[in-house]
Short mmCIF file of C-alpha atoms in Angstrom, two decimals:
data_model
loop_
_atom_site.label_atom_id
_atom_site.label_comp_id
_atom_site.label_asym_id
_atom_site.label_seq_id
_atom_site.Cartn_x
_atom_site.Cartn_y
_atom_site.Cartn_z
CA MET A 1 -67.97 40.40 -240.56
CA LYS A 2 -65.17 38.83 -242.46
CA LEU A 3 -61.74 39.64 -241.16
CA ARG A 4 -59.09 39.72 -243.79
CA LEU A 5 -55.44 40.31 -243.02
CA ASP A 6 -52.95 41.50 -245.56
CA GLY A 7 -50.04 39.03 -245.58
CA ARG A 8 -47.50 41.84 -245.83
CA ILE A 9 -48.94 43.61 -242.76
CA VAL A 10 -48.85 40.46 -240.71
CA TYR A 11 -45.32 39.79 -241.88
CA ARG A 12 -44.16 43.27 -240.93
CA GLY A 13 -45.91 43.08 -237.57
CA VAL A 14 -44.32 39.75 -236.72
CA LEU A 15 -40.94 40.95 -237.88
CA VAL A 16 -41.16 44.09 -235.65
CA LEU A 17 -42.14 41.90 -232.69
CA PHE A 18 -39.29 39.53 -233.44
CA VAL A 19 -36.71 42.32 -233.60
CA SER A 20 -38.14 43.90 -230.43
CA VAL A 21 -37.72 40.71 -228.45
CA PHE A 22 -34.15 40.38 -229.74
CA LEU A 23 -33.27 43.92 -228.66
CA LEU A 24 -34.87 43.51 -225.24
CA SER A 25 -32.89 40.38 -224.51
CA GLY A 26 -29.61 40.66 -222.66
CA CYS A 27 -26.17 41.36 -224.06
CA ARG A 28 -24.90 37.86 -224.20
CA THR A 29 -25.34 34.33 -223.16
CA MET A 30 -22.40 32.20 -222.14
CA GLU A 31 -21.79 29.06 -224.02
CA PRO A 32 -19.50 26.27 -222.92
CA VAL A 33 -16.20 26.05 -224.76
CA LEU A 34 -14.54 23.14 -223.03
CA ASP A 35 -15.33 19.52 -222.89
CA VAL A 36 -13.80 17.86 -219.90
CA GLY A 37 -14.56 14.47 -221.30
CA ALA A 38 -12.58 15.16 -224.42
CA ALA A 39 -9.60 16.29 -222.43
CA LEU A 40 -9.51 13.74 -219.68
CA GLY A 41 -6.56 12.01 -221.19
CA VAL A 42 -8.15 8.64 -221.97
CA SER A 43 -6.49 8.49 -225.35
CA THR A 44 -3.12 9.23 -223.83
CA GLY A 45 -3.52 6.51 -221.22
CA VAL A 46 -3.46 8.87 -218.26
CA VAL A 47 -6.66 7.37 -216.90
CA THR A 48 -8.69 4.31 -217.84
CA SER A 49 -12.05 4.74 -219.51
CA GLY A 50 -13.76 3.55 -216.30
CA GLN A 51 -11.93 6.13 -214.25
CA ALA A 52 -12.67 8.71 -216.85
CA GLU A 53 -16.40 8.07 -216.59
CA SER A 54 -16.21 8.25 -212.83
CA ILE A 55 -14.33 11.53 -213.03
CA ARG A 56 -16.76 12.80 -215.63
CA ARG A 57 -19.65 12.17 -213.23
CA SER A 58 -17.82 13.68 -210.27
CA ALA A 59 -16.70 16.65 -212.31
CA VAL A 60 -20.28 17.74 -212.53
CA ALA A 61 -20.13 18.64 -208.83
CA VAL A 62 -16.94 20.59 -209.16
CA GLY A 63 -17.14 22.26 -212.55
CA LYS A 64 -16.68 21.11 -216.10
CA THR A 65 -16.21 24.18 -218.24
CA PHE A 66 -14.98 27.69 -217.81
CA GLU A 67 -18.52 28.75 -217.24
CA ASP A 68 -18.76 26.32 -214.30
CA ILE A 69 -15.93 28.02 -212.53
CA THR A 70 -17.65 29.36 -209.47
CA PRO A 71 -17.75 33.11 -208.81
CA GLU A 72 -15.50 32.40 -205.83
CA GLN A 73 -12.85 30.73 -207.96
CA GLU A 74 -13.13 33.47 -210.55
CA TYR A 75 -12.58 35.98 -207.76
CA TYR A 76 -9.29 34.41 -206.72
CA MET A 77 -8.13 34.28 -210.35
CA GLY A 78 -9.06 37.93 -210.81
CA ARG A 79 -7.13 38.93 -207.69
CA ALA A 80 -3.99 37.21 -209.00
CA VAL A 81 -4.39 38.72 -212.51
CA ALA A 82 -4.84 42.18 -211.07
CA ALA A 83 -1.88 41.66 -208.70
CA THR A 84 0.26 40.55 -211.65
CA ILE A 85 -0.65 43.66 -213.69
CA LEU A 86 -0.04 45.82 -210.60
CA GLY A 87 3.43 44.28 -210.43
CA ARG A 88 4.11 45.86 -213.83
CA TYR A 89 2.21 49.13 -213.54
CA ARG A 90 2.35 51.45 -210.56
CA PRO A 91 -0.97 52.43 -209.03
CA TYR A 92 -1.97 56.08 -209.07
CA PRO A 93 -2.87 56.61 -205.41
CA ASP A 94 -4.91 59.88 -205.72
CA GLU A 95 -7.83 59.20 -203.43
CA GLU A 96 -10.27 61.65 -204.97
CA ALA A 97 -9.67 60.47 -208.50
CA ASN A 98 -10.01 56.78 -207.54
CA ARG A 99 -13.14 57.50 -205.52
CA TYR A 100 -14.67 59.24 -208.56
CA VAL A 101 -13.80 56.40 -210.97
CA ASN A 102 -15.36 53.94 -208.50
CA LEU A 103 -18.51 56.03 -208.22
CA VAL A 104 -18.96 56.04 -211.98
CA GLY A 105 -17.84 52.45 -212.50
CA GLN A 106 -19.63 50.73 -209.64
CA THR A 107 -22.87 52.51 -210.53
CA LEU A 108 -22.57 51.39 -214.14
CA ALA A 109 -21.83 47.82 -213.06
CA GLN A 110 -25.09 47.75 -211.13
CA ALA A 111 -26.87 48.42 -214.43
CA SER A 112 -25.13 45.53 -216.20
CA ASP A 113 -26.60 42.05 -216.67
CA ARG A 114 -24.19 40.85 -214.02
CA PRO A 115 -24.39 43.39 -211.20
CA GLU A 116 -23.15 40.93 -208.59
CA THR A 117 -19.79 39.19 -208.66
CA PHE A 118 -18.31 37.32 -205.71
CA GLY A 119 -16.31 40.30 -204.41
CA GLY A 120 -17.97 43.12 -206.31
CA TYR A 121 -16.59 45.58 -208.84
CA HIS A 122 -13.57 47.70 -207.93
CA PHE A 123 -11.65 50.23 -210.02
CA LEU A 124 -8.08 51.54 -209.71
CA ILE A 125 -6.15 54.09 -211.76
CA LEU A 126 -2.71 53.07 -213.05
CA ASP A 127 0.09 55.61 -213.15
CA ALA A 128 0.89 55.21 -216.85
CA ASP A 129 0.73 57.53 -219.84
CA GLU A 130 -0.26 54.81 -222.32
CA ILE A 131 -3.93 54.58 -223.24
CA ASN A 132 -5.12 51.33 -221.73
CA ALA A 133 -7.56 49.57 -219.43
CA PHE A 134 -7.77 46.03 -218.12
CA ALA A 135 -10.64 43.91 -216.76
CA ALA A 136 -9.41 41.14 -214.48
CA PRO A 137 -11.95 38.40 -213.78
CA GLY A 138 -14.50 38.90 -211.08
CA GLY A 139 -14.61 42.70 -211.29
CA PHE A 140 -11.08 44.14 -210.81
CA ILE A 141 -10.81 46.95 -213.38
CA LEU A 142 -7.62 48.93 -213.96
CA VAL A 143 -7.52 52.04 -216.08
CA THR A 144 -4.48 54.17 -216.93
CA ARG A 145 -4.06 57.91 -216.43
CA GLY A 146 -3.45 58.12 -220.15
CA MET A 147 -6.89 56.68 -220.86
CA LEU A 148 -8.58 59.04 -218.41
CA ARG A 149 -6.75 62.04 -219.88
CA LEU A 150 -8.31 61.11 -223.21
CA CYS A 151 -11.78 61.53 -221.74
CA GLN A 152 -13.27 64.98 -221.90
CA ASN A 153 -16.25 64.42 -219.67
CA GLU A 154 -17.88 61.95 -217.27
CA ASP A 155 -19.90 60.29 -219.99
CA GLN A 156 -16.71 59.35 -221.82
CA VAL A 157 -15.17 57.94 -218.61
CA ALA A 158 -18.37 55.95 -218.20
CA ALA A 159 -18.05 54.65 -221.77
CA VAL A 160 -14.51 53.38 -221.16
CA LEU A 161 -15.51 51.70 -217.87
CA ALA A 162 -18.71 50.24 -219.37
CA HIS A 163 -16.65 48.44 -222.02
CA GLU A 164 -14.49 46.86 -219.30
CA ILE A 165 -17.55 45.90 -217.22
CA ALA A 166 -18.91 44.15 -220.31
CA HIS A 167 -15.73 42.00 -220.43
CA ILE A 168 -16.34 41.01 -216.79
CA GLN A 169 -19.98 40.27 -217.50
CA GLY A 170 -19.04 38.09 -220.47
CA ARG A 171 -16.32 36.36 -218.37
CA ASP A 172 -14.07 37.02 -221.35
CA GLY A 173 -10.90 36.65 -219.33
CA LEU A 174 -11.82 33.07 -218.38
CA ARG A 175 -12.39 32.25 -222.05
CA SER A 176 -8.72 32.88 -222.73
CA ILE A 177 -7.58 30.10 -220.37
CA ARG A 178 -6.16 27.23 -222.36
CA SER A 179 -8.50 24.30 -222.04
CA GLY A 180 -5.97 21.81 -220.77
CA ARG A 181 -5.09 23.87 -217.73
CA LEU A 182 -8.53 24.04 -216.17
CA THR A 183 -9.29 20.46 -217.03
CA SER A 184 -6.24 19.19 -215.24
CA ALA A 185 -7.17 21.10 -212.08
CA LEU A 186 -10.81 20.06 -212.29
CA THR A 187 -9.82 16.46 -212.88
CA ILE A 188 -7.70 16.35 -209.75
CA LEU A 189 -10.43 17.95 -207.69
CA ALA A 190 -13.09 15.64 -209.08
CA ALA A 191 -11.00 12.58 -208.52
CA GLU A 192 -9.94 13.60 -205.03
CA GLY A 193 -13.33 14.97 -204.06
CA MET A 194 -13.47 16.59 -200.69
CA LYS A 195 -10.39 14.98 -199.26
CA ASN A 196 -7.70 17.46 -198.30
CA LEU A 197 -5.45 17.58 -201.27
CA GLY A 198 -2.02 16.02 -200.87
CA SER A 199 0.99 18.24 -201.53
CA GLY A 200 1.42 16.74 -205.00
CA GLU A 201 -2.19 17.44 -206.01
CA LEU A 202 -2.11 20.88 -204.43
CA ALA A 203 0.98 21.66 -206.44
CA GLN A 204 -0.83 20.57 -209.60
CA VAL A 205 -3.87 22.70 -208.82
CA THR A 206 -1.60 25.62 -208.05
CA GLU A 207 0.17 25.04 -211.35
CA ALA A 208 -3.17 25.13 -213.16
CA PHE A 209 -4.02 28.32 -211.28
CA GLU A 210 -0.69 29.92 -212.27
CA GLY A 211 -1.19 28.85 -215.86
CA SER A 212 -4.71 30.23 -215.98
CA VAL A 213 -3.54 33.56 -214.49
CA SER A 214 -0.70 33.65 -217.02
CA ASP A 215 -3.09 32.96 -219.96
CA ILE A 216 -5.46 35.73 -218.89
CA THR A 217 -2.69 38.20 -218.18
CA ALA A 218 -1.08 37.51 -221.58
CA THR A 219 -4.43 38.15 -223.27
CA LEU A 220 -4.95 41.40 -221.39
CA LEU A 221 -1.43 42.72 -221.82
CA ASN A 222 -0.33 41.38 -225.17
CA ASN A 223 -2.75 39.43 -227.32
CA GLY A 224 -6.13 41.08 -226.86
CA TYR A 225 -9.55 39.52 -227.38
CA SER A 226 -11.10 38.60 -230.70
CA ARG A 227 -12.86 41.32 -232.65
CA ASP A 228 -16.15 39.52 -231.91
CA LEU A 229 -15.66 39.82 -228.14
CA GLU A 230 -14.68 43.48 -228.49
CA ARG A 231 -17.69 44.20 -230.66
CA GLU A 232 -19.91 42.49 -228.08
CA ALA A 233 -18.33 44.42 -225.24
CA ASP A 234 -18.94 47.72 -227.11
CA ARG A 235 -22.56 46.71 -227.75
CA CYS A 236 -23.10 45.87 -224.06
CA ALA A 237 -21.39 49.11 -223.05
CA LEU A 238 -23.94 51.11 -225.07
CA MET A 239 -26.70 49.27 -223.22
CA PHE A 240 -25.23 50.01 -219.76
CA LEU A 241 -24.69 53.67 -220.60
CA GLY A 242 -28.29 54.01 -221.75
CA ARG A 243 -29.70 52.30 -218.73
CA VAL A 244 -27.83 54.53 -216.30
CA GLY A 245 -28.59 57.70 -218.26
CA TYR A 246 -25.24 58.53 -219.78
CA ASP A 247 -24.90 59.46 -223.45
CA PRO A 248 -24.26 56.22 -225.39
CA GLY A 249 -22.69 58.40 -228.12
CA ALA A 250 -19.82 59.03 -225.71
CA LEU A 251 -18.37 55.64 -226.66
CA THR A 252 -18.08 56.59 -230.30
CA THR A 253 -16.59 59.96 -229.32
CA VAL A 254 -13.95 58.40 -227.06
CA LEU A 255 -13.10 55.82 -229.78
CA LYS A 256 -12.60 58.67 -232.19
CA GLN A 257 -10.27 60.39 -229.78
CA MET A 258 -8.46 57.10 -229.28
CA GLU A 259 -8.02 56.75 -233.04
CA SER A 260 -6.20 60.04 -233.24
CA ARG A 261 -3.91 59.19 -230.36
CA THR A 262 -3.00 55.54 -230.57
CA GLN A 263 -0.61 53.78 -232.87
CA LYS A 264 -1.17 50.25 -233.98
CA SER A 265 2.43 49.36 -233.36
CA GLY A 266 2.55 51.02 -229.94
CA SER A 267 1.60 49.70 -226.54
CA GLY A 268 -1.79 49.65 -224.86
CA PHE A 269 -5.13 49.65 -226.64
CA GLY A 270 -3.53 50.12 -230.03
CA ARG A 271 -1.93 46.71 -229.81
CA THR A 272 -4.64 44.72 -228.04
CA HIS A 273 -7.76 46.17 -229.59
CA PRO A 274 -9.20 46.41 -233.07
CA ASP A 275 -8.83 49.70 -234.89
CA PRO A 276 -11.12 52.27 -233.25
CA ILE A 277 -12.52 53.21 -236.63
CA GLU A 278 -13.52 49.58 -237.18
CA ARG A 279 -15.16 49.53 -233.76
CA ILE A 280 -17.12 52.70 -234.58
CA MET A 281 -18.28 51.16 -237.82
CA ASP A 282 -19.25 47.98 -235.93
CA LEU A 283 -21.40 50.13 -233.68
CA GLY A 284 -23.16 51.42 -236.77
CA GLY A 285 -21.75 54.90 -236.32
CA LYS A 286 -19.84 57.15 -238.61
CA PRO A 287 -16.30 58.15 -237.72
CA ALA A 288 -17.04 61.75 -238.44
CA GLY A 289 -19.78 63.98 -237.16
CA VAL A 290 -20.27 62.42 -233.72
CA SER A 291 -22.92 64.21 -231.70
CA ARG A 292 -21.97 65.64 -228.32
CA PRO A 293 -24.98 66.54 -226.23
CA ALA A 294 -24.21 69.11 -223.60
CA VAL A 295 -23.13 67.64 -220.30
CA PRO A 296 -24.81 69.35 -217.31
CA ALA A 297 -22.56 71.88 -215.56
CA ALA A 298 -22.55 70.05 -212.20
CA ARG A 299 -21.45 66.83 -213.89
CA GLN A 300 -18.70 68.56 -215.84
CA ALA A 301 -17.55 70.41 -212.68
CA ARG A 302 -17.15 67.24 -210.64
CA PHE A 303 -15.34 65.58 -213.58
CA GLN A 304 -12.84 68.45 -213.70
CA GLN A 305 -12.51 68.44 -209.92
CA ALA A 306 -11.69 64.73 -209.76
CA LEU A 307 -9.79 64.10 -213.01
CA GLY A 308 -8.75 67.56 -214.15
CA ASN A 309 -5.16 66.99 -213.05
CA VAL A 310 -4.93 63.25 -213.59
CA MET B 1 -45.54 27.29 -248.04
CA LYS B 2 -44.84 30.78 -249.30
CA PRO B 3 -41.59 32.34 -248.07
CA ILE B 4 -43.36 35.16 -246.21
CA ARG B 5 -45.66 32.74 -244.42
CA ALA B 6 -42.72 30.47 -243.60
CA VAL B 7 -40.80 33.37 -242.05
CA SER B 8 -43.89 34.40 -240.09
CA VAL B 9 -44.40 30.93 -238.73
CA PHE B 10 -40.75 30.71 -237.76
CA CYS B 11 -40.93 34.05 -235.98
CA ILE B 12 -44.05 33.09 -234.07
CA VAL B 13 -42.57 29.77 -233.00
CA PHE B 14 -39.40 31.58 -231.93
CA LEU B 15 -41.37 34.14 -229.89
CA LEU B 16 -43.41 31.50 -228.19
CA ALA B 17 -40.34 29.47 -227.37
CA SER B 18 -38.32 32.45 -226.13
CA THR B 19 -41.09 33.80 -223.95
CA ALA B 20 -42.13 30.48 -222.49
CA TRP B 21 -42.02 30.71 -218.71
CA SER B 22 -40.83 27.65 -217.00
CA GLY B 23 -40.96 29.14 -213.49
CA PRO B 24 -38.13 29.94 -211.17
CA PRO B 25 -36.46 27.29 -209.01
CA ALA B 26 -38.05 27.00 -205.59
CA ALA B 27 -34.88 27.47 -203.60
CA MET B 28 -31.51 29.01 -204.49
CA SER B 29 -28.22 29.78 -202.75
CA VAL B 30 -26.30 33.02 -202.53
CA GLN B 31 -23.11 32.57 -204.59
CA VAL B 32 -21.40 35.90 -203.80
CA GLN B 33 -19.84 37.22 -200.62
CA THR B 34 -22.70 39.60 -199.96
CA GLY B 35 -26.02 39.20 -201.79
CA GLN B 36 -28.26 42.27 -201.88
CA VAL B 37 -31.99 42.05 -201.42
CA ARG B 38 -33.74 45.05 -203.01
CA SER B 39 -37.17 46.60 -202.65
CA GLU B 40 -37.91 46.35 -206.36
CA PRO B 41 -36.52 44.48 -209.37
CA SER B 42 -34.10 47.21 -210.38
CA PHE B 43 -30.63 48.44 -209.45
CA LEU B 44 -32.40 51.59 -208.27
CA GLY B 45 -34.32 49.65 -205.63
CA ALA B 46 -33.40 50.28 -202.00
CA VAL B 47 -31.36 47.54 -200.36
CA LEU B 48 -33.54 45.88 -197.71
CA ALA B 49 -31.12 43.22 -196.54
CA SER B 50 -27.82 41.57 -197.27
CA LEU B 51 -27.32 37.82 -197.29
CA ALA B 52 -24.11 35.83 -196.85
CA TYR B 53 -22.38 33.36 -199.19
CA GLY B 54 -24.17 30.05 -199.07
CA ASP B 55 -27.44 31.37 -197.54
CA ARG B 56 -30.52 29.56 -198.90
CA ILE B 57 -33.54 31.61 -199.96
CA ASP B 58 -37.00 30.68 -201.22
CA VAL B 59 -37.78 32.03 -204.68
CA ILE B 60 -41.45 33.01 -205.00
CA GLY B 61 -41.42 34.80 -208.32
CA GLN B 62 -39.33 36.03 -211.21
CA GLN B 63 -39.23 39.14 -213.42
CA GLY B 64 -36.56 39.04 -216.08
CA ASP B 65 -33.21 38.51 -214.34
CA TRP B 66 -34.67 39.40 -210.94
CA MET B 67 -35.89 36.80 -208.48
CA GLU B 68 -38.50 37.66 -205.89
CA VAL B 69 -37.33 36.04 -202.70
CA ALA B 70 -38.61 35.39 -199.23
CA VAL B 71 -36.03 36.76 -196.84
CA PRO B 72 -35.37 34.92 -193.56
CA GLY B 73 -37.47 36.84 -191.07
CA GLY B 74 -40.56 36.98 -193.20
CA SER B 75 -40.23 39.92 -195.59
CA ARG B 76 -39.93 39.76 -199.36
CA GLY B 77 -37.54 41.40 -201.80
CA TRP B 78 -35.74 41.06 -205.08
CA MET B 79 -32.31 39.58 -205.84
CA HIS B 80 -30.51 39.67 -209.16
CA ARG B 81 -29.93 36.29 -210.78
CA SER B 82 -26.15 36.91 -210.81
CA ALA B 83 -26.05 36.64 -207.00
CA LEU B 84 -27.79 33.26 -206.92
CA THR B 85 -27.20 29.68 -207.95
CA LYS B 86 -29.55 26.74 -208.17
CA LYS B 87 -26.85 24.63 -206.55
CA LYS B 88 -26.56 24.20 -202.82
CA VAL B 89 -23.37 25.89 -201.68
CA VAL B 90 -21.50 23.64 -199.31
CA LEU B 91 -19.25 25.76 -197.13
CA ASN B 92 -17.45 22.96 -195.28
CA ALA B 93 -17.72 20.06 -197.63
CA GLY B 94 -16.89 16.50 -196.59
CA TRP B 95 -16.88 13.15 -198.27
CA GLN B 96 -20.58 12.64 -197.63
CA ASP B 97 -21.44 15.69 -199.74
CA VAL B 98 -19.48 14.30 -202.65
CA GLY B 99 -21.33 11.04 -202.42
CA THR B 100 -24.67 12.74 -202.71
CA GLY B 101 -23.68 15.52 -205.09
CA ALA B 102 -21.19 13.96 -207.43
CA SER B 103 -23.69 12.91 -210.01
CA SER B 104 -26.53 15.26 -209.22
CA ASP B 105 -25.24 18.64 -210.32
CA GLU B 106 -26.65 20.02 -207.09
CA LEU B 107 -23.59 21.13 -205.16
CA ALA B 108 -21.22 24.07 -205.40
CA LEU B 109 -18.25 23.45 -203.20
CA ALA B 110 -17.14 26.63 -201.49
CA GLY B 111 -13.46 27.04 -200.94
CA LYS B 112 -12.52 24.26 -203.35
CA GLY B 113 -10.37 24.62 -206.41
CA PHE B 114 -8.81 28.05 -206.65
CA ASN B 115 -8.96 29.56 -203.17
CA ALA B 116 -7.03 31.45 -200.54
CA GLU B 117 -4.60 28.53 -200.14
CA THR B 118 -3.88 28.46 -203.86
CA GLU B 119 -3.40 32.24 -203.79
CA GLY B 120 -0.97 31.82 -200.91
CA LEU B 121 1.17 29.42 -202.94
CA PHE B 122 0.92 31.70 -206.01
CA ARG B 123 2.13 34.66 -203.91
CA GLU B 124 5.15 32.73 -202.71
CA ARG B 125 6.19 32.03 -206.26
CA HIS B 126 5.36 35.47 -207.66
CA ARG B 127 6.81 37.99 -205.24
CA GLN B 128 6.51 40.80 -207.76
CA ALA B 129 2.69 40.53 -207.84
CA ASP B 130 1.19 43.35 -205.84
CA PHE B 131 -1.64 41.94 -203.73
CA LEU B 132 -1.40 44.86 -201.28
CA TRP B 133 -2.99 47.16 -203.87
CA VAL B 134 -5.56 44.54 -204.81
CA ASP B 135 -6.62 44.53 -201.11
CA ARG B 136 -6.79 48.31 -201.17
CA MET B 137 -8.83 48.20 -204.34
CA GLU B 138 -11.36 45.96 -202.63
CA ARG B 139 -11.87 48.61 -200.01
CA PHE B 140 -13.18 51.03 -202.69
CA VAL B 141 -16.87 50.37 -201.98
CA VAL B 142 -19.71 52.59 -203.13
CA TYR B 143 -22.98 52.06 -201.28
CA PRO B 144 -26.34 52.11 -203.09
CA GLU B 145 -27.47 55.33 -201.49
CA GLU B 146 -24.18 56.99 -202.57
CA MET B 147 -24.82 55.83 -206.15
CA LEU B 148 -28.30 57.36 -206.20
CA ALA B 149 -27.01 60.63 -204.76
CA PHE B 150 -24.16 60.64 -207.31
CA LEU B 151 -26.56 60.18 -210.21
CA LYS B 152 -28.90 62.89 -208.94
CA GLU B 153 -26.16 65.37 -208.27
CA GLY B 154 -24.75 64.94 -211.81
CA GLY B 155 -28.16 65.11 -213.48
CA VAL B 156 -27.80 61.52 -214.72
CA LYS B 157 -31.31 60.19 -215.22
CA PRO B 158 -31.52 56.35 -215.31
CA LEU B 159 -34.07 54.71 -217.55
CA LYS B 160 -37.21 53.64 -215.73
CA GLY B 161 -36.66 50.01 -214.83
CA GLY B 162 -32.91 50.32 -215.43
CA ALA B 163 -31.16 47.00 -215.40
CA ARG B 164 -33.12 43.97 -216.34
#
């Protein structure tokens, strides 16, 4: 028997397979953005080329790009970023509401591509009317009362938190550190190896730490991430929602609600995030006619119980 | 080569390359404070054991982002890739470790770089930063069994297999 394959059928089959593999792959891979070698200061005469090579080799053991920052180091940066934000926003100490947000958020985080960070994921409500949420490195996620008031059900709370978890997974905060800062700290550590740092070196490392925290905080509070990173975070959020069993359409719904409530010139999400309508379009959705599947009564009841008065 | 055939060949090569299995590393270290060992490669799997930062485990298999590991004591379980590193985590590093690890990309130096000491200095300079509430935040812990009960109670039905 002679087997004859139609070229178009083969082509379609291969294309379907190709697209399937793409969709099944994870949200994002992390690519290096820094080159320690390029920033060692050889050209400026800070170190000789021989020293630079030695440092370059040693730096491998300590870390050479933002992605080589260990989860432990990321954790300490995240603590300082969260503490800085908490110096500007008061926490909302309602135990039941915070417990509920942690139940939703920590469960979602387990379904991400990065379920384990050094210190785990933790969520806290901020006592602020503005619509906003922040993801400090390592898993410290802060969400305002204003943002939670915008949510009409648990699925929408999950959508907001999933977006922040995606920023943690992508280590987006660390990407906003200016390259020179990390390199200076890593260079000192690499050059000094395991010796106890002298007070001068410790001061320099602390300065790099402060600068990194400042860069991340400025991005979270004022500048925002690029539209590409936001688009990616939304895409990952849809994935996490689907895996856990929440309605992925809740993200589009909450974005639509955000659009009607935020002002571009105002504070919070309106200033640091792309226009919600653009984000909805990026997700392939239509701003109007968003579906809202019925939320089970027990789920809605516990949402009302925990966040009804937030 | 016709365009359709060229695209097909490219796709096949891509698929072969992306699905090539190079095998998991034989031994890995826990790179988080508490690494969870689960009964199956899913976030829905029961937690069989918890391992500490720096613990070495033997990897005996891999499924997506999940590593099948031999737990000290003899049993087997699954750990997510995000909890593990190929590097050996040195908890109390000394000069000797640098000598062997500096050019080998094999060591992760615990407690080096940004650490509790750096945080202490940061706190002295930034009195307005509220670490008290960060500490409180860290005490918000949801255990795996609580997550499963929460999902069930709310009629939230995870996809079979869940996280990769």
